[in-house]
Coordinates of C-alpha atoms and ligand atoms in Angstrom, one line a residue:
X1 CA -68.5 18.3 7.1
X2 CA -66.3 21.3 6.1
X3 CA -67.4 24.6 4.3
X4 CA -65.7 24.0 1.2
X5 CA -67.1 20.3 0.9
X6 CA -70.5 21.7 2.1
X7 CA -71.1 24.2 -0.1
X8 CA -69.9 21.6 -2.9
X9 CA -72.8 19.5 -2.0
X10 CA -75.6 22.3 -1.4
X11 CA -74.7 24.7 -4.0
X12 CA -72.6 22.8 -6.1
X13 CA -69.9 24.3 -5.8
X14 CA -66.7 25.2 -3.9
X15 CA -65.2 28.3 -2.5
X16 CA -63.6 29.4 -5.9
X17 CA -66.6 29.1 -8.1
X18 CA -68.4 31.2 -5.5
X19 CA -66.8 34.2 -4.9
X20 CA -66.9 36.2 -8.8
X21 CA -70.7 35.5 -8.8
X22 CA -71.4 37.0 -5.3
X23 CA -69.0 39.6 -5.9
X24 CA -71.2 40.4 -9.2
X25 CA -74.6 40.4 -6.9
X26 CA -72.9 42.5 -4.5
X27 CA -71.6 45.5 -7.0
X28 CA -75.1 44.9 -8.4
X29 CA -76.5 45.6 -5.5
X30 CA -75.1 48.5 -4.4
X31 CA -75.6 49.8 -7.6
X32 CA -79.2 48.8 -7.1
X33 CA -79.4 50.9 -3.6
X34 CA -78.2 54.2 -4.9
X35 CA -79.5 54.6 -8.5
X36 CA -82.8 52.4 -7.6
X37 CA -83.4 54.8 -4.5
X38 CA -83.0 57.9 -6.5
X39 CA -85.4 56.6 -9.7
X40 CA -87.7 55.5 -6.9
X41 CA -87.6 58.9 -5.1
X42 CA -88.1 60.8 -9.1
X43 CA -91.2 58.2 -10.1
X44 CA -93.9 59.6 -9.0
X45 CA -93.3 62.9 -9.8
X46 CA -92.6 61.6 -13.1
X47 CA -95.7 59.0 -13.2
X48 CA -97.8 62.1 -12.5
X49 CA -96.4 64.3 -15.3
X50 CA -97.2 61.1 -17.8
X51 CA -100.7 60.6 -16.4
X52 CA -101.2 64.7 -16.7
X53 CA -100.1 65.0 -20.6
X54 CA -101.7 61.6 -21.5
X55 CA -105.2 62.8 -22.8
X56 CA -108.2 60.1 -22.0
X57 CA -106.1 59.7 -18.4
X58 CA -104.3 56.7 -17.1
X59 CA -106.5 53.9 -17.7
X60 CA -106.3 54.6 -21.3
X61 CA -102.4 55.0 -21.3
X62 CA -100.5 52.0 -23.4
X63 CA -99.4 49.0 -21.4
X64 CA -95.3 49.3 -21.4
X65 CA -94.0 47.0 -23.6
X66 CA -91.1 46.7 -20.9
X67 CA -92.0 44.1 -17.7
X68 CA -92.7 46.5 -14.8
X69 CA -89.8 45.1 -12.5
X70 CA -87.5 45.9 -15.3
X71 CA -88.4 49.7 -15.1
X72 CA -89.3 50.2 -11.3
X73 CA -86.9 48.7 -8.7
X74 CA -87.9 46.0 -6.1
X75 CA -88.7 47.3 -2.3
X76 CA -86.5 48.3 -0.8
X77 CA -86.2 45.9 2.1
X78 CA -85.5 43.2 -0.3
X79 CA -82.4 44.5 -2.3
X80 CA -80.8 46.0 1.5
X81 CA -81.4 41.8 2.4
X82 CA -80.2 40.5 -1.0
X83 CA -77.0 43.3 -0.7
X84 CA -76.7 42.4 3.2
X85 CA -76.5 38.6 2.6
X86 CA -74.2 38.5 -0.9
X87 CA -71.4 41.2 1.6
X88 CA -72.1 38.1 3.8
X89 CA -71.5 35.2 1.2
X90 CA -68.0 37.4 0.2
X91 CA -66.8 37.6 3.4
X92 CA -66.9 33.8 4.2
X93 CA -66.1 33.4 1.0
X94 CA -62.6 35.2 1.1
X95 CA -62.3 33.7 4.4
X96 CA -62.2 30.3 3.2
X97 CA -60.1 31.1 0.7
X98 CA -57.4 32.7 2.6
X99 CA -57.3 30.4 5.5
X100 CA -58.0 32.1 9.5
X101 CA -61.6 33.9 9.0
X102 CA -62.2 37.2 9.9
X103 CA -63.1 38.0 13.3
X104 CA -66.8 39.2 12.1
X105 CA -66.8 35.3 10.8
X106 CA -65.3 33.7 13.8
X107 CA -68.0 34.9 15.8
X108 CA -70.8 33.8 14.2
X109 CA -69.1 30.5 12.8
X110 CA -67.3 29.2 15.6
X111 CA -65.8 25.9 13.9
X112 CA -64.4 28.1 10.8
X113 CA -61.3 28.6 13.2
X114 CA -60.3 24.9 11.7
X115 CA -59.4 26.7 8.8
X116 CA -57.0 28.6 10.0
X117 CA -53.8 26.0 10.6
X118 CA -54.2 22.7 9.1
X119 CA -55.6 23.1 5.6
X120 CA -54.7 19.3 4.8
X121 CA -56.9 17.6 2.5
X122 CA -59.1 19.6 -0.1
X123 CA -57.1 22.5 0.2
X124 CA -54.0 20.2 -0.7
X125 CA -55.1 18.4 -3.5
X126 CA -56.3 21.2 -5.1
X127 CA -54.5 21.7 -8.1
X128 CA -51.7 24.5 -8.2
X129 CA -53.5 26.7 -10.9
X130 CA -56.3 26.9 -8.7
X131 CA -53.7 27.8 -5.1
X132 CA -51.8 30.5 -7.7
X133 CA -55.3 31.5 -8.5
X134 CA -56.1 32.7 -4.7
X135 CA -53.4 33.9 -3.6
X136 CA -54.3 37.7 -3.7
X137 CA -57.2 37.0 -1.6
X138 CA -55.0 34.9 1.0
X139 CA -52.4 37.4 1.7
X140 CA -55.4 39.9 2.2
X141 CA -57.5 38.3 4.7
X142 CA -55.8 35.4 6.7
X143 CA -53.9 36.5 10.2
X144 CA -51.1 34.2 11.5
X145 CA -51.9 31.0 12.7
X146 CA -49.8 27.7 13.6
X147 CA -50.3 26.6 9.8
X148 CA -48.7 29.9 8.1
X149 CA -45.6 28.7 8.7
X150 CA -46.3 26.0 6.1
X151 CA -44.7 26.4 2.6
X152 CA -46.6 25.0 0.6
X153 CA -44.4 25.7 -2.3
X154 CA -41.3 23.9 -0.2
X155 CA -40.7 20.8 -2.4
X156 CA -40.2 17.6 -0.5
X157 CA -37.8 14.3 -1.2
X158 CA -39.4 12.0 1.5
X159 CA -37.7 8.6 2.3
X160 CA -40.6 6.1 3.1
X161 CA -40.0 2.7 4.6
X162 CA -43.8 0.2 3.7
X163 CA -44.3 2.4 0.7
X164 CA -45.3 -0.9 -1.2
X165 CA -48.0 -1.5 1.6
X166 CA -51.5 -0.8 1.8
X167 CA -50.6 3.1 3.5
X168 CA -48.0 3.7 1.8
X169 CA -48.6 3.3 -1.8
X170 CA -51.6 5.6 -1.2
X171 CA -49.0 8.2 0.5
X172 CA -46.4 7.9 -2.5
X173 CA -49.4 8.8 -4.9
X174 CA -50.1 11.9 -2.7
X175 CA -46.5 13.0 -2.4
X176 CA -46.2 12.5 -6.3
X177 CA -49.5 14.6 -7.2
X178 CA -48.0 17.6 -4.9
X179 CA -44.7 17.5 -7.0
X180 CA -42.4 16.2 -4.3
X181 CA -39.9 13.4 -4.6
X182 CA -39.5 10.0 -3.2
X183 CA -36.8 7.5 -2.2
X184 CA -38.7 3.9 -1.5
X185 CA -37.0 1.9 1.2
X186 CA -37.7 -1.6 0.8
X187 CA -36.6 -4.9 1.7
X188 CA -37.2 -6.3 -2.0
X189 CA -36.7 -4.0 -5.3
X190 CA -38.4 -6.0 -7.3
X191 CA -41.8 -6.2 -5.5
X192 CA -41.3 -2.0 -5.0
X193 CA -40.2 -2.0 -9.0
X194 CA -43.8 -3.9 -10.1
X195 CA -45.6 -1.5 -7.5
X196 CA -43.5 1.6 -8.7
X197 CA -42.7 0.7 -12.2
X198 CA -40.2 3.2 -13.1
X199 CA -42.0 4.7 -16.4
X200 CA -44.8 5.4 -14.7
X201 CA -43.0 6.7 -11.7
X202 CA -40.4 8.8 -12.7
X203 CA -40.2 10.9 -9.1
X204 CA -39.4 7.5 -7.3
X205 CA -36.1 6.1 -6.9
X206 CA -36.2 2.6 -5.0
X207 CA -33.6 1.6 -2.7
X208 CA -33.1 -1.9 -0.9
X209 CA -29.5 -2.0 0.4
X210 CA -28.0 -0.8 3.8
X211 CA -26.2 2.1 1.7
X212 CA -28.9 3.3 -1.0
X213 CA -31.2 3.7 2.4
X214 CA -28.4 5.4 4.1
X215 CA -27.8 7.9 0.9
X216 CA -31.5 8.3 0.6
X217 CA -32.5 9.5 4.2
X218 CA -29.5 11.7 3.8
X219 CA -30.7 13.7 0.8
X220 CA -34.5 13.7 2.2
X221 CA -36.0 16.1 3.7
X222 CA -38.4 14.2 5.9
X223 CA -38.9 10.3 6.6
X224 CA -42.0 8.1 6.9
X225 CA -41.7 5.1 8.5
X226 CA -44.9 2.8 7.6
X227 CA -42.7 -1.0 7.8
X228 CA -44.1 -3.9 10.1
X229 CA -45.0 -7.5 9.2
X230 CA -49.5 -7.6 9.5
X231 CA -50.9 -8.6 12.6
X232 CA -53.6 -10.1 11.2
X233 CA -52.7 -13.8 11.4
X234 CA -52.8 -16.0 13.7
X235 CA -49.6 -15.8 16.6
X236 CA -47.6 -18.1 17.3
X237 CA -44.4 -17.4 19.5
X238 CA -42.5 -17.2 15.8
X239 CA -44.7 -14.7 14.7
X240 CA -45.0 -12.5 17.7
X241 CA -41.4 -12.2 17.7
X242 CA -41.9 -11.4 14.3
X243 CA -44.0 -8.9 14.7
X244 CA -42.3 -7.0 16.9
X245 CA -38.8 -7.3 15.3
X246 CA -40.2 -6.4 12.3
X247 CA -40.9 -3.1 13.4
X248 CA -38.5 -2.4 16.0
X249 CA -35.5 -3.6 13.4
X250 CA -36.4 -1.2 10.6
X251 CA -37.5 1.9 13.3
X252 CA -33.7 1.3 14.6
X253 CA -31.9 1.5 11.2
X254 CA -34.0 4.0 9.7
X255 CA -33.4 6.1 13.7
X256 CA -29.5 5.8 12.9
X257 CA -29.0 6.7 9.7
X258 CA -31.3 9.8 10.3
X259 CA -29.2 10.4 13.4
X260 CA -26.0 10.1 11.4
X261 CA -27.0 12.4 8.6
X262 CA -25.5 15.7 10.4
X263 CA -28.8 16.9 11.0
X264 CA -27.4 19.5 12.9
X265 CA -25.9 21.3 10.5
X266 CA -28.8 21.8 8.5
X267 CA -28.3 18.3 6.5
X268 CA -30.3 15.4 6.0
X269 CA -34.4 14.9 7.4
X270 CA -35.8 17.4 9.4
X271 CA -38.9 15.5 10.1
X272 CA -39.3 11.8 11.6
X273 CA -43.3 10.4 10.7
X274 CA -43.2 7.1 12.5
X275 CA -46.2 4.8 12.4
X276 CA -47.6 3.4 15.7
X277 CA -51.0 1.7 16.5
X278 CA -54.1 2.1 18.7
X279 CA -53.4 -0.9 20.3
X280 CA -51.0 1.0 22.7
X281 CA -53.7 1.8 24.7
X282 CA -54.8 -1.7 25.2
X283 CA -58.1 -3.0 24.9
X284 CA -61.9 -1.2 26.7
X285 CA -65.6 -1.8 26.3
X286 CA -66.3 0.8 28.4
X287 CA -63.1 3.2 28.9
X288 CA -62.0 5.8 25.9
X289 CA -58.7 7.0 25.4
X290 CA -56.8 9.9 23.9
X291 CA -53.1 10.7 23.1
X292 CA -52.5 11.4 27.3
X293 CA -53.9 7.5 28.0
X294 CA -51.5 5.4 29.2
X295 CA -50.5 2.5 28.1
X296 CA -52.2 -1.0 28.1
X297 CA -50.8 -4.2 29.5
X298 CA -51.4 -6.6 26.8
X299 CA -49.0 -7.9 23.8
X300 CA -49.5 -5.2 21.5
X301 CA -49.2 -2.4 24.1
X302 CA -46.0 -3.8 24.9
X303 CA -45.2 -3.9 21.0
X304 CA -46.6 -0.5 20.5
X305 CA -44.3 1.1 23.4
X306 CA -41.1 -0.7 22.0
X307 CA -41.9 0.8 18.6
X308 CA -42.5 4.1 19.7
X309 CA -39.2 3.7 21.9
X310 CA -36.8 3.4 19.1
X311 CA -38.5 6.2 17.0
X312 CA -38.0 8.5 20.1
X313 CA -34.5 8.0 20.0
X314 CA -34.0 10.4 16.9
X315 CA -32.3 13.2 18.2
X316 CA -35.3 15.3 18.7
X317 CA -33.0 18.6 19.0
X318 CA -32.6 18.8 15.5
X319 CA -35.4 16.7 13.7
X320 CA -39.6 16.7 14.4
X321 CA -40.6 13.5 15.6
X322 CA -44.1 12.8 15.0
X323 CA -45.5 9.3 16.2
X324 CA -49.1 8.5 14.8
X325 CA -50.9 5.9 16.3
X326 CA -52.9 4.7 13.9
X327 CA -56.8 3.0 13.9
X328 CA -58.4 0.1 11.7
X329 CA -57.6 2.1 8.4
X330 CA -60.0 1.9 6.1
X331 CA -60.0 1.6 1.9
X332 CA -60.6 -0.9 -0.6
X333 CA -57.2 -2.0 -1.5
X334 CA -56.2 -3.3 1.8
X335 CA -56.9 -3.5 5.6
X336 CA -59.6 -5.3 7.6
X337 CA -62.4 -3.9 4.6
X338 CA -60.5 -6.0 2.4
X339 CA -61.2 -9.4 4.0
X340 CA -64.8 -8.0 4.8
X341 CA -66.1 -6.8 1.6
X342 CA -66.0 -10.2 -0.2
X343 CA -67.9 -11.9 2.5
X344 CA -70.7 -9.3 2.5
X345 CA -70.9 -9.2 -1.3
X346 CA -71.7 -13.7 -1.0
X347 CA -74.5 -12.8 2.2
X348 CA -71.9 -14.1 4.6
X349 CA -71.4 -10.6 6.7
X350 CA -71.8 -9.7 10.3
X351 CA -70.3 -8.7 13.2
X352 CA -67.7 -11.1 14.6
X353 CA -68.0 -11.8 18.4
X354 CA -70.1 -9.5 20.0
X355 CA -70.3 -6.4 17.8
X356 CA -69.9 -4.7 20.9
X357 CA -66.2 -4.0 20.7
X358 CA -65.0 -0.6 19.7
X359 CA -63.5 0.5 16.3
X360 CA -61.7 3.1 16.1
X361 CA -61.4 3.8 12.2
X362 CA -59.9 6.3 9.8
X363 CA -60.6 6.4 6.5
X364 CA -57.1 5.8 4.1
X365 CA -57.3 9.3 2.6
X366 CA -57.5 11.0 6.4
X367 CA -54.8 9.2 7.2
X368 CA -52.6 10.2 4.3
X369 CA -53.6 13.6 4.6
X370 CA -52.7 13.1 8.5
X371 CA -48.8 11.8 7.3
X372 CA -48.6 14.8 4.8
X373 CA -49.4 17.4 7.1
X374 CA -47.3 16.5 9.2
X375 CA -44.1 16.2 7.3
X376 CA -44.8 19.9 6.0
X377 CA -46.4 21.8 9.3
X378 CA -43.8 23.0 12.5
X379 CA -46.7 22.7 14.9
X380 CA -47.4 19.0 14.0
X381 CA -45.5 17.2 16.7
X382 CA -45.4 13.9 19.4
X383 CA -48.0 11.8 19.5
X384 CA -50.9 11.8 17.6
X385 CA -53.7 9.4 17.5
X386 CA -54.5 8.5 13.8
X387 CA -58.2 8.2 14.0
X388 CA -61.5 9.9 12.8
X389 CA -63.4 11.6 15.7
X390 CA -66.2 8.9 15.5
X391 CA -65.6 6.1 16.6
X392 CA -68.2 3.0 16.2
X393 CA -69.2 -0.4 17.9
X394 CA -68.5 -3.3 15.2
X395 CA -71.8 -4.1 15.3
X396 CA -72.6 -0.6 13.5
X397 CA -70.0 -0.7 11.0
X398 CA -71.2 -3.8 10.0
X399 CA -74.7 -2.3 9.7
X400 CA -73.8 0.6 7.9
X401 CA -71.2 -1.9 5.4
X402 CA -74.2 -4.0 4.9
X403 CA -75.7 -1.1 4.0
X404 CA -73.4 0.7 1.4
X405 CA -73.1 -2.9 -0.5
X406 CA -76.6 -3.6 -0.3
X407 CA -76.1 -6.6 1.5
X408 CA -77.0 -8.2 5.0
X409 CA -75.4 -7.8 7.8
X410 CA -77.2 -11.1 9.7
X411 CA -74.5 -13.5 10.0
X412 CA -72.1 -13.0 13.2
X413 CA -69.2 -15.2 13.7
X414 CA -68.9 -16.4 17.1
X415 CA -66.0 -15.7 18.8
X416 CA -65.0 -18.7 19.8
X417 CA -64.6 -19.4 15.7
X418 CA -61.9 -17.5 15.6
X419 CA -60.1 -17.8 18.5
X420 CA -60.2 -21.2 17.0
X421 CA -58.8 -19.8 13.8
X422 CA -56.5 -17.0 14.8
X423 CA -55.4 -17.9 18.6
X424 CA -54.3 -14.7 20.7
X425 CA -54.2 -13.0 17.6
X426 CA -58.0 -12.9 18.0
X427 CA -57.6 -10.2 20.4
X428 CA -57.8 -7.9 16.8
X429 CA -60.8 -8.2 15.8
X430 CA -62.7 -9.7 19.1
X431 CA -61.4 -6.8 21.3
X432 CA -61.7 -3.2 20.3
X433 CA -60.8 0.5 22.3
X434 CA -62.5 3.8 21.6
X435 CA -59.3 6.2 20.6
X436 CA -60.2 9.9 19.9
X437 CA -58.2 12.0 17.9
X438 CA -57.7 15.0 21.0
X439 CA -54.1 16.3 18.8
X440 CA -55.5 16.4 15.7
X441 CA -58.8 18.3 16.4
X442 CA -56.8 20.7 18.3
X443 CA -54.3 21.3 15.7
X444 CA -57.7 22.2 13.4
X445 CA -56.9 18.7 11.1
X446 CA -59.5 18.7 8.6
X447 CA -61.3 15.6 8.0
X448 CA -62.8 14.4 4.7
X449 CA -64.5 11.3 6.2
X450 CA -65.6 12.1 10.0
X451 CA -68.5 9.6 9.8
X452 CA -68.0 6.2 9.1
X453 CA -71.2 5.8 6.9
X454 CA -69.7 8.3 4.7
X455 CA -66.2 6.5 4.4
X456 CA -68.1 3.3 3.4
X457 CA -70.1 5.0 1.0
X458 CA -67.0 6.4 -0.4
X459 CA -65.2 3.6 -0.9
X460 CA -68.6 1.4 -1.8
X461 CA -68.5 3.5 -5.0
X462 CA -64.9 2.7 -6.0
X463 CA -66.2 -1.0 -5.9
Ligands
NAP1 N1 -53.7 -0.9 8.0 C1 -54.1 -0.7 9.2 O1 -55.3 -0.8 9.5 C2 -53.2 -0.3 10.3 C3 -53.7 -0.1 11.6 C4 -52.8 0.3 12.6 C5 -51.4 0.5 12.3 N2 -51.0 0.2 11.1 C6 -49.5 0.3 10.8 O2 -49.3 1.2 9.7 C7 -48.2 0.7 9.0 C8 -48.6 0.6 7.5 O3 -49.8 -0.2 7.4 P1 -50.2 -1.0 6.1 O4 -51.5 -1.5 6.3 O5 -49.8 -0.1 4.9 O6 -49.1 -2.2 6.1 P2 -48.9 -3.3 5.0 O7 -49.7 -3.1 3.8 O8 -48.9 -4.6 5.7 O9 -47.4 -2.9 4.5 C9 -46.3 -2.7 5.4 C10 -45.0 -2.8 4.6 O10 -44.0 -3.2 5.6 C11 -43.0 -4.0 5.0 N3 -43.0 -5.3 5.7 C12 -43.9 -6.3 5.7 N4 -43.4 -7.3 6.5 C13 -42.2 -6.9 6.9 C14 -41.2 -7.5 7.7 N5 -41.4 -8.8 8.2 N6 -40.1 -6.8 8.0 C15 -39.9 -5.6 7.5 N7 -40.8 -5.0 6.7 C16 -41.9 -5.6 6.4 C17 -43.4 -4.2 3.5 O11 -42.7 -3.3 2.7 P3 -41.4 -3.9 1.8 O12 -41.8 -5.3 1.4 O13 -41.4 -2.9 0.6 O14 -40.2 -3.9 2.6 C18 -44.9 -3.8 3.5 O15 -45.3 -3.3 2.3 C19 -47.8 -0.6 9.5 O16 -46.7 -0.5 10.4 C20 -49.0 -1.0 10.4 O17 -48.6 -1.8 11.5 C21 -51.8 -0.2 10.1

């Protein structure tokens, strides 16, 4: 969990909220150590003179109608603690706030460093009052890092290809709460028109022919290429080729016309996301892979690599090609949790084959948070596996599902089911492999959902 979320859900509240308060306790205090020292060191002197004049002596003196601790200060040990641990609160405090903690904070909390470059998820919806807000503290305390040469104030026009789909719509809502623009490539306007209905969606302009594309990567600033016809069915030769051309087809066009745009002169995208898939690295019980992994063998490997192929052929000289291959993603809306859901809601849930097979997940709001970043920060670049850090066996995430919905998870359905149902396309859901997210830890990615039992409790309560 990160700072900011964790002192949300200890205290109750974030980094903002926190630092006037412990700022106030500190000055407090400090105040407290010099004047209370002084009145401590002139009390008895004082105390005696009372006791002296008082005739009847001290027993008989009036009881102050004041509370003792009001008039005497605490011991000493106790406001040097309370002053020592509010300087402490500050400094983390400020720290957050401005991104790269202090080196007093890096060494006693390690994982802060995360902080310093990516700053993707909270720290980008937050509202713009409350970024204008901090910024005196930023420039004050945060030393350069790989994600200060982020503008956060740079507005965007991205072009993205699958905005209608399940990603995508999620990733034009993001774009549109940050105040950036952006150009929906689709095959159909009016299925992008009823997602996007123009009064409601003033920043997005749709385009469906060969020349409003063309126009629209020219005048973006980055492109996010999301298109590709679901897997999720069952193959047939058709549909395999399907598959693949789907993908490959719309990575080519959208390859040339950012190639043609004059990129080098400054014009057109200066950023390429492409979407990609776990599957690359084929399929393990046993094995786990990261971005270095090499390829697999089977049918979605081989689409994977074509995909990727045609992305890389954007002239990487003058635009940043980032290639995110992307896990099970989960969310309500869409995805595998979408056919799930409903069957655990009518008692019919369970793992399907073994449970044994890997998932590698990533909850939809990582994942957009994962595109965003890295259309707006230089030091997100190549490959990057789209994944939370925590992979599970299906058998889990079906426990943990069952869980959140308050429902069973007792009924598995055999394999052999629905290889009868899907055919090779089985190979989804019956065969799994354990991808870790090596680029995006390193690059300090913060995740909102590392832990898949929070992502399904998330998303239970959207339900
Ligand atoms: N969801 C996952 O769990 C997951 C996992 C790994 C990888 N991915 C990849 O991430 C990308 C986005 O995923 P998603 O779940 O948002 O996909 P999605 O909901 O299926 O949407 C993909 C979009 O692609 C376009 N499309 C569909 N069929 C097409 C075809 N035959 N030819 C050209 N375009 C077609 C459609 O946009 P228009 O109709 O507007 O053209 C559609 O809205 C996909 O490429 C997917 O393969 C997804």
């Amino acid at each position: 969990m990160d700072t900011e979320r964790f002192l949300r859900v200890a205290v109750g509240i974030g980094v903002e909220e926190l630092v006037a308060p412990v700022a106030v306790w500190l000055a407090v205090g400090v105040v407290w150590l010099i004047f209370g020292q002084q009145s401590k060191a002139g009390m008895p002197t004082r105390q005696k003179e009372r006791k002296e004049s008082y005739p009847g002596g001290a027993e008989n003196q009036p009881k102050h109608l004041v509370p003792s601790f009001l008039i005497q200060p605490p011991p000493l040990p106790l406001v040097q603690a309370g002053t020592a641990a509010a300087a402490a609160l500050l400094l983390i405090a400020l720290a957050l706030a401005g991104g790269r903690p202090p080196m007093a904070i890096r060494i006693f909390f390690p994982s802060s460093t995360s902080f310093s470059t990516a700053q993707p998820s909270s720290t980008a919806t937050r509202t713009s009052r409350q970024r204008r807000g901090f910024c005196c503290f930023c420039s004050s305390t945060s030393s350069a890092g790989a994600g200060d040469e982020v503008s956060s104030s740079s507005m965007m026009t991205v072009s993205i290809t699958g905005a209608t789909g399940f990603v995508g719509r999620r990733l034009v809502h993001k774009l549109l709460s940050e105040d950036h623009k952006v150009c929906v490539l689709t095959r159909s306007t009016s299925k992008a028109s009823s997602v996007f209905p123009a009064s409601r969606y003033p920043g997005v302009t749709v385009a469906d022919k060969e020349g409003d594309w063309e126009r629209c990567i020219r005048d973006s600033t980055g492109v996010v290429n999301l298109a590709g016809m679901p897997i999720s069915t069952r193959w047939s030769p058709e549909i395999k080729r399907e598959i693949l051309q789907s993908r490959v087809n719309v990575t080519s066009k959208v390859v040339d016309h950012i190639n043609s745009s004059d990129s080098s002169n400054g014009n057109g995208p200066s950023v390429f996301v492409s979407a990609t898939a776990v599957g690359y690295y084929g399929t393990s019980e046993t094995d786990s892979f990261d971005e270095s992994s090499p390829s697999g063998n089977d049918y979605l490997a081989h689409v994977c690599r074509e995909w990727e192929g045609r992305a890389r052929q954007v002239k990487q000289e003058h635009v940043r090609l980032v290639l995110i291959r992307i896990g099970v993603v989960l969310g309500k809306d869409g995805g595998a949790l979408a056919k799930m859901i409903p069957l655990f809601m009518m008692f019919a849930g369970g793992p399907l084959g073994t449970g044994r097979q890997w998932f590698s997940w990533i909850h939809l709001d990582d994942l957009v948070d994962l595109i965003y970043e890295s259309l707006r920060n230089p030091a997100y670049t190549g490959v990057i596996n789209g994944t939370a850090p925590n992979p599970v066996r299906l058998s889990e995430l079906c426990e943990r599902l069952g869980q959140v919905v308050g429902r069973p998870s007792w009924l598995p359905v055999p394999g052999l089911a629905i290889k009868a149902l899907l055919g090779e396309g089985a190979t989804v859901v019956l065969d799994g492999q354990k991808v870790l997210p090596a680029r995006a830890t390193q690059l300090g990615f913060s995740y909102r959902y590392p832990y898949v039992r929070d992502a399904l409790k998330a998303i239970a309560k959207q339900l």
